[in-house]
Amino acid sequence: MTDLEPLEAATDARAGHGPDDLGLVMGGGGARAAYQVGFLRHVARYYPELQIPYVHGISAGAINAAGLASHHGTFLQAVEELSHLWGDLTVDHVFRVDPRSLAMNSMRWLRQLGGGGLRGGRIQVRGLVDTTPLDAYLTEALHAVNRELTGIQYNLDHRGLKAFAVSTTSYSTGASVTWVEGHSIDTLERPQRFTERATLKVDHIMASAALPLLFPAIQLGNDWYGDGGIRLTAPLSPVLHLGARRIMAISNRYDRNQSEIKHTSIRGYPPPAQVAGVLFNAIFLDLLDNDALRLERLNRLLEALPEEQRHGLEPVELLVLRPSVDLGRLSSQFEAQLPRSIRFLTRGLGTKETESPDILSLILFQADYMRALMEIGEADAAARHDEIMEFLAD
């Protein structure tokens, strides 16, 4: 992505849209997405009838975005249902945790890796875990009809929704694909990134939330898709192109200070859990903040220009919300409650050898951890209450 891409997005989106159109962007982070619901709970308490015209979800954030965009009730009712979705969640709602299933998957991986291609390239495994339970859980929680999220069309027709977008990554082509359902949609094409109109289904949400290698890819049409955060270098761009002029973006990334950045969180050689955590953070958490920084710089550039030199462009209002607590470090307090078979695997990766097991926080689908994240999100929103209320009041 170039530094000018947010400006290009604003150029494409400005025609036919007002400066007061609100967009919501929710990024990835696996289990950390429960934090976003806590933030939304505080907002819903003061704006129970809030209507958000443009909603975009990436990775696990697509689950929350789908919950808002497809719910038939008010914003408050949608958020309350999301609270139940995450608050009741356990690991066995997400993937199979029985020892036999995990052992069989591990054996298939070993056979695949040790086969040397002698099986004619036949795929034996599609992910380290079987996410069939998550598919069933989301189908019920999102009230899908024949897998279609029918509530989206209802909200497009009756409740002020203009477009709902969910991003995925095509493993077949390497491109970032954003699927959009809405009114008057202009498709976007950039190198290795484009939009597709679609009637969105549970399959699109499952694809966006499919953590690479850990969760199996999902087939959409003729291609296979995985986590939406892998190749989406500009997470704010889809809602800008759709027409949002005010964007509220909820990140799951804790902003460490300089002393924390310099502090060593491991003892000895970095275990696989530490390396994987750094890698997954770079994919799922850093890009939203980087994109927000670029947009803020472009806003300052526009504000410094005389109006006659802006060519009809105006700065985009942006509110970025992020945790006040290191959610990766927090996850270590809840690892002991994981099923023994999963705990055996996580500790084998070295989660006990680091103070901040970020990889653990992605897959720690434990009800107690989920509730803790939502409470932190709610407290963080309360701490910025005046700023949020002023932003929404505009």
XYZ file of C-alpha atoms in Angstrom:
394
model
C 0.000 0.000 0.000
C 1.202 3.505 -0.787
C 0.861 6.421 1.604
C -1.636 7.923 -0.860
C -4.076 5.008 -0.834
C -6.357 6.410 1.901
C -6.541 9.610 -0.171
C -7.403 7.588 -3.282
C -10.101 5.803 -1.320
C -11.569 9.111 -0.222
C -11.551 10.277 -3.841
C -13.465 7.212 -5.024
C -15.956 7.369 -2.153
C -16.788 11.059 -1.993
C -19.433 11.188 -4.753
C -22.977 10.652 -3.474
C -22.016 10.361 0.180
C -22.281 12.802 3.029
C -19.499 13.672 5.480
C -21.479 12.244 8.388
C -21.565 8.592 7.249
C -20.249 6.351 10.006
C -18.117 3.273 9.442
C -16.966 0.610 11.877
C -13.849 -1.504 11.355
C -13.006 -4.459 13.602
C -9.675 -6.183 13.173
C -8.490 -9.697 13.905
C -6.766 -11.416 16.775
C -8.605 -14.702 17.327
C -10.056 -14.924 20.824
C -9.038 -11.300 21.456
C -12.047 -10.196 19.399
C -14.109 -10.523 22.598
C -12.440 -7.270 23.689
C -14.289 -5.441 20.886
C -17.643 -6.540 22.300
C -16.809 -4.936 25.648
C -16.187 -1.647 23.886
C -19.444 -1.963 21.978
C -21.343 -2.682 25.196
C -20.383 0.706 26.595
C -21.348 2.474 23.372
C -24.672 0.618 23.212
C -25.558 1.732 26.741
C -25.611 5.369 25.563
C -26.597 4.819 21.914
C -28.978 1.840 22.011
C -30.489 2.769 18.638
C -27.166 3.545 16.931
C -27.146 2.827 13.206
C -23.822 2.180 11.506
C -24.139 2.408 7.709
C -20.805 0.733 6.901
C -19.456 -2.280 8.787
C -16.233 -4.121 7.937
C -14.888 -7.194 9.708
C -11.474 -8.799 9.369
C -10.527 -12.246 10.708
C -12.224 -12.847 14.084
C -13.550 -9.285 13.902
C -15.750 -10.545 11.054
C -17.768 -12.516 13.627
C -18.603 -9.335 15.537
C -19.223 -7.401 12.332
C -21.614 -10.103 11.101
C -23.424 -10.065 14.445
C -24.072 -6.335 14.117
C -24.887 -6.299 10.410
C -27.277 -9.267 10.457
C -29.180 -8.753 13.723
C -32.836 -7.802 13.256
C -33.063 -5.776 16.460
C -31.513 -2.596 17.801
C -27.805 -1.941 18.211
C -28.135 -2.660 21.939
C -29.856 -5.997 21.290
C -27.216 -6.978 18.749
C -24.395 -6.195 21.179
C -26.132 -8.099 23.982
C -26.357 -11.143 21.723
C -22.657 -10.831 20.863
C -21.921 -10.705 24.592
C -23.700 -14.034 25.021
C -21.933 -15.468 21.972
C -18.473 -14.761 23.418
C -19.367 -15.130 27.093
C -20.641 -18.679 26.594
C -17.815 -19.675 24.249
C -15.522 -22.568 25.103
C -12.740 -24.215 23.139
C -14.926 -27.147 22.144
C -17.337 -24.667 20.508
C -14.493 -23.642 18.193
C -12.649 -26.854 17.349
C -12.656 -30.491 18.345
C -10.546 -31.034 21.460
C -10.964 -34.775 22.029
C -7.568 -36.523 22.153
C -8.481 -38.896 19.332
C -9.281 -36.075 16.897
C -6.113 -34.151 17.771
C -3.979 -37.303 17.562
C -5.402 -38.276 14.180
C -4.802 -34.772 12.804
C -1.218 -34.813 14.099
C -0.603 -38.199 12.489
C -1.969 -36.952 9.168
C 0.375 -33.951 9.320
C 3.358 -36.210 10.030
C 2.370 -38.504 7.145
C 1.977 -35.531 4.824
C 5.322 -33.985 5.789
C 7.173 -37.294 5.764
C 5.604 -38.624 2.582
C 7.964 -36.753 0.294
C 5.185 -36.183 -2.222
C 4.843 -39.918 -2.852
C 1.067 -39.720 -2.471
C 0.780 -37.810 -5.716
C 0.174 -34.459 -4.050
C -3.080 -35.611 -2.463
C -3.992 -33.343 0.455
C -4.296 -35.296 3.680
C -4.869 -32.428 6.129
C -6.415 -28.975 5.909
C -5.661 -27.578 9.350
C -4.174 -28.529 12.670
C -7.662 -28.610 14.187
C -11.185 -29.435 13.035
C -13.383 -26.306 13.182
C -16.679 -28.033 12.442
C -17.982 -26.994 15.910
C -17.381 -23.294 15.147
C -19.309 -23.589 11.907
C -22.298 -25.037 13.762
C -21.989 -22.477 16.584
C -21.943 -19.482 14.223
C -24.753 -20.868 12.070
C -26.981 -20.893 15.134
C -25.682 -17.691 16.752
C -26.003 -15.641 13.551
C -29.455 -17.089 12.760
C -28.394 -18.223 9.300
C -31.022 -19.637 6.946
C -29.543 -22.231 4.585
C -26.189 -20.731 5.641
C -27.204 -17.278 4.372
C -27.059 -14.297 6.777
C -30.540 -13.119 5.852
C -30.533 -10.374 8.472
C -28.093 -8.366 6.352
C -30.657 -7.843 3.596
C -33.288 -6.954 6.194
C -31.030 -4.263 7.685
C -30.140 -2.968 4.225
C -33.845 -2.523 3.526
C -35.096 -1.326 6.924
C -32.410 -0.266 9.412
C -29.965 2.111 7.751
C -27.247 -0.365 6.823
C -25.655 0.575 3.494
C -22.981 -2.087 3.167
C -21.408 -4.947 5.094
C -17.933 -6.120 4.099
C -15.787 -9.044 5.210
C -12.212 -9.617 4.052
C -10.553 -12.924 3.215
C -7.295 -14.094 1.671
C -7.331 -16.346 -1.378
C -4.879 -19.199 -0.938
C -5.425 -20.025 -4.612
C -4.256 -16.660 -5.980
C -2.633 -14.887 -3.012
C -4.998 -11.910 -3.357
C -6.917 -10.137 -0.612
C -10.625 -10.350 -1.432
C -13.246 -8.244 0.350
C -16.783 -9.585 -0.057
C -19.473 -6.916 0.091
C -23.241 -6.989 0.348
C -25.022 -3.672 0.082
C -26.571 -0.911 -1.990
C -24.835 1.036 -4.798
C -21.482 -0.720 -4.376
C -18.539 0.316 -6.499
C -16.018 -2.478 -6.803
C -12.404 -1.811 -5.891
C -9.384 -3.156 -7.722
C -5.837 -2.686 -6.524
C -2.764 -4.878 -7.060
C -3.420 -8.123 -5.174
C -6.618 -6.682 -3.666
C -10.182 -6.341 -4.919
C -13.834 -6.488 -3.854
C -16.538 -8.960 -4.835
C -20.298 -8.482 -4.543
C -21.918 -11.420 -2.779
C -24.815 -12.624 -0.705
C -22.851 -13.228 2.469
C -23.030 -16.547 4.273
C -21.533 -18.306 7.265
C -18.859 -19.600 4.869
C -17.507 -16.063 4.325
C -17.230 -15.495 8.080
C -15.560 -18.876 8.594
C -13.081 -18.090 5.802
C -12.197 -14.672 7.218
C -11.606 -16.144 10.690
C -9.591 -19.167 9.499
C -6.238 -18.696 11.231
C -3.536 -19.832 8.774
C -2.437 -23.470 9.188
C -4.299 -23.767 12.499
C -7.811 -23.631 10.986
C -8.737 -25.203 7.636
C -9.354 -22.983 4.614
C -12.913 -22.551 3.315
C -13.996 -23.009 -0.285
C -15.882 -20.068 -1.797
C -16.722 -20.748 -5.410
C -13.762 -22.467 -7.029
C -11.048 -21.081 -4.727
C -9.943 -21.650 -1.136
C -9.826 -18.773 1.341
C -8.303 -18.145 4.743
C -7.837 -15.396 7.287
C -8.660 -11.926 6.019
C -5.771 -10.254 7.834
C -2.969 -12.012 5.949
C -2.816 -9.796 2.848
C -5.061 -6.829 3.712
C -2.443 -4.115 4.100
C -5.029 -1.311 4.307
C -7.788 -2.413 6.742
C -9.516 1.000 6.668
C -9.674 1.156 2.889
C -12.832 -0.964 2.285
C -15.151 1.260 4.367
C -13.570 4.376 2.851
C -14.299 3.096 -0.647
C -17.842 2.183 0.370
C -18.468 5.742 1.561
C -17.694 6.108 5.277
C -16.484 9.578 6.248
C -16.199 8.940 9.994
C -14.530 5.707 11.048
C -14.442 4.031 14.432
C -11.766 1.317 14.380
C -11.320 -1.162 17.228
C -7.866 -2.724 17.422
C -6.898 -5.645 19.674
C -3.288 -4.482 19.883
C -1.903 -3.164 23.162
C 0.279 -0.108 22.604
C 3.420 -0.846 24.603
C 5.536 1.987 25.959
C 9.282 2.248 25.382
C 10.266 0.482 28.606
C 7.953 -2.438 27.790
C 9.298 -2.658 24.250
C 12.861 -2.950 25.559
C 11.924 -5.479 28.241
C 12.837 -9.093 27.397
C 9.840 -11.365 27.896
C 11.590 -14.706 27.344
C 14.276 -16.692 29.072
C 16.929 -18.161 26.778
C 16.311 -19.116 23.166
C 12.875 -17.981 21.877
C 10.411 -20.903 21.916
C 8.066 -21.527 18.959
C 5.248 -19.804 20.865
C 7.241 -16.570 20.996
C 8.197 -16.665 17.311
C 4.633 -17.522 16.257
C 3.273 -14.737 18.487
C 5.491 -12.119 16.841
C 4.477 -13.398 13.401
C 0.747 -13.432 14.141
C 0.886 -9.967 15.718
C 2.470 -8.625 12.548
C -0.326 -10.158 10.479
C -3.398 -9.460 12.595
C -2.670 -6.506 14.854
C -0.055 -4.147 13.434
C -1.595 -3.316 10.059
C -4.673 -1.542 11.419
C -2.531 0.818 13.487
C -0.166 1.457 10.576
C -3.082 2.260 8.263
C -4.577 4.591 10.866
C -1.265 6.439 11.136
C -1.164 6.973 7.365
C -4.731 8.271 7.317
C -4.018 10.680 10.170
C -1.018 12.048 8.276
C -3.137 12.586 5.180
C -5.761 14.325 7.288
C -3.135 16.780 8.521
C -1.993 17.338 4.951
C -5.546 18.137 3.800
C -6.174 20.415 6.773
C -3.049 22.399 5.863
C -4.234 22.954 2.289
C -6.560 25.780 1.276
C -10.019 24.452 0.408
C -9.641 25.344 -3.266
C -6.592 23.029 -3.479
C -8.294 19.998 -1.948
C -10.164 19.050 -5.150
C -13.340 18.317 -3.209
C -11.649 16.118 -0.593
C -12.157 16.520 3.127
C -10.325 14.908 6.057
C -11.803 11.653 7.339
C -12.666 11.596 11.023
C -10.967 8.635 12.678
C -11.249 7.233 16.186
C -8.940 4.306 16.979
C -9.653 2.329 20.132
C -7.230 -0.171 21.617
C -6.651 -2.132 24.852
C -5.055 -0.563 27.900
C -3.854 -4.027 28.957
C -1.504 -6.475 27.222
C -4.016 -9.154 26.231
C -1.250 -11.615 25.379
C 0.319 -11.320 28.813
C -3.127 -11.618 30.381
C -3.816 -14.920 28.610
C -1.143 -16.761 30.622
C -3.363 -16.434 33.702
C -6.076 -18.558 32.055
C -4.058 -21.283 30.320
C -4.491 -23.739 33.198
C -8.240 -23.933 32.475
C -7.723 -25.202 28.924
C -8.617 -28.838 28.161
C -5.644 -31.038 28.975
C -5.086 -32.085 25.350
C -4.884 -28.435 24.166
C -2.790 -27.379 27.152
C -0.340 -30.178 26.327
C 0.117 -28.697 22.835
C 0.391 -25.044 23.898
C 2.957 -25.768 26.580
C 4.847 -27.920 24.132
C 5.185 -24.766 22.015
C 6.745 -22.990 24.988
C 3.963 -20.773 26.330
C 5.384 -21.148 29.839
C 8.770 -19.861 28.658
C 7.505 -16.388 27.774
C 5.771 -13.717 29.841
C 3.561 -12.704 26.921
C 2.329 -15.777 25.005
C 0.555 -13.898 22.204
C -0.100 -17.075 20.218
C -1.995 -18.440 23.232
C -4.273 -15.383 23.331
C -5.402 -16.123 19.758
C -6.755 -19.587 20.562
C -7.715 -19.179 24.234
C -11.438 -19.560 23.658
C -12.217 -19.880 27.345
C -15.352 -18.325 28.819
C -13.438 -16.805 31.763
C -10.863 -15.208 29.446
C -13.629 -13.975 27.125
C -15.471 -12.332 29.989
C -12.259 -10.717 31.251
C -11.603 -9.275 27.779
C -15.121 -7.847 27.537
C -14.792 -6.245 30.969
C -11.497 -4.637 29.951
C -13.052 -3.367 26.720
C -15.953 -1.867 28.621
C -13.624 -0.195 31.131
C -11.434 1.191 28.334
C -14.504 2.664 26.635
C -15.619 4.239 29.908
C -12.164 5.821 30.273
C -12.619 7.488 26.864
C -16.327 8.115 27.269
C -16.330 11.844 26.489
C -14.196 11.373 23.373
C -16.420 8.564 22.053
C -19.644 10.458 22.755
C -18.334 13.581 21.011
C -17.275 11.490 18.005
C -20.694 9.849 17.685
C -22.564 13.083 18.359
C -21.059 14.621 15.241
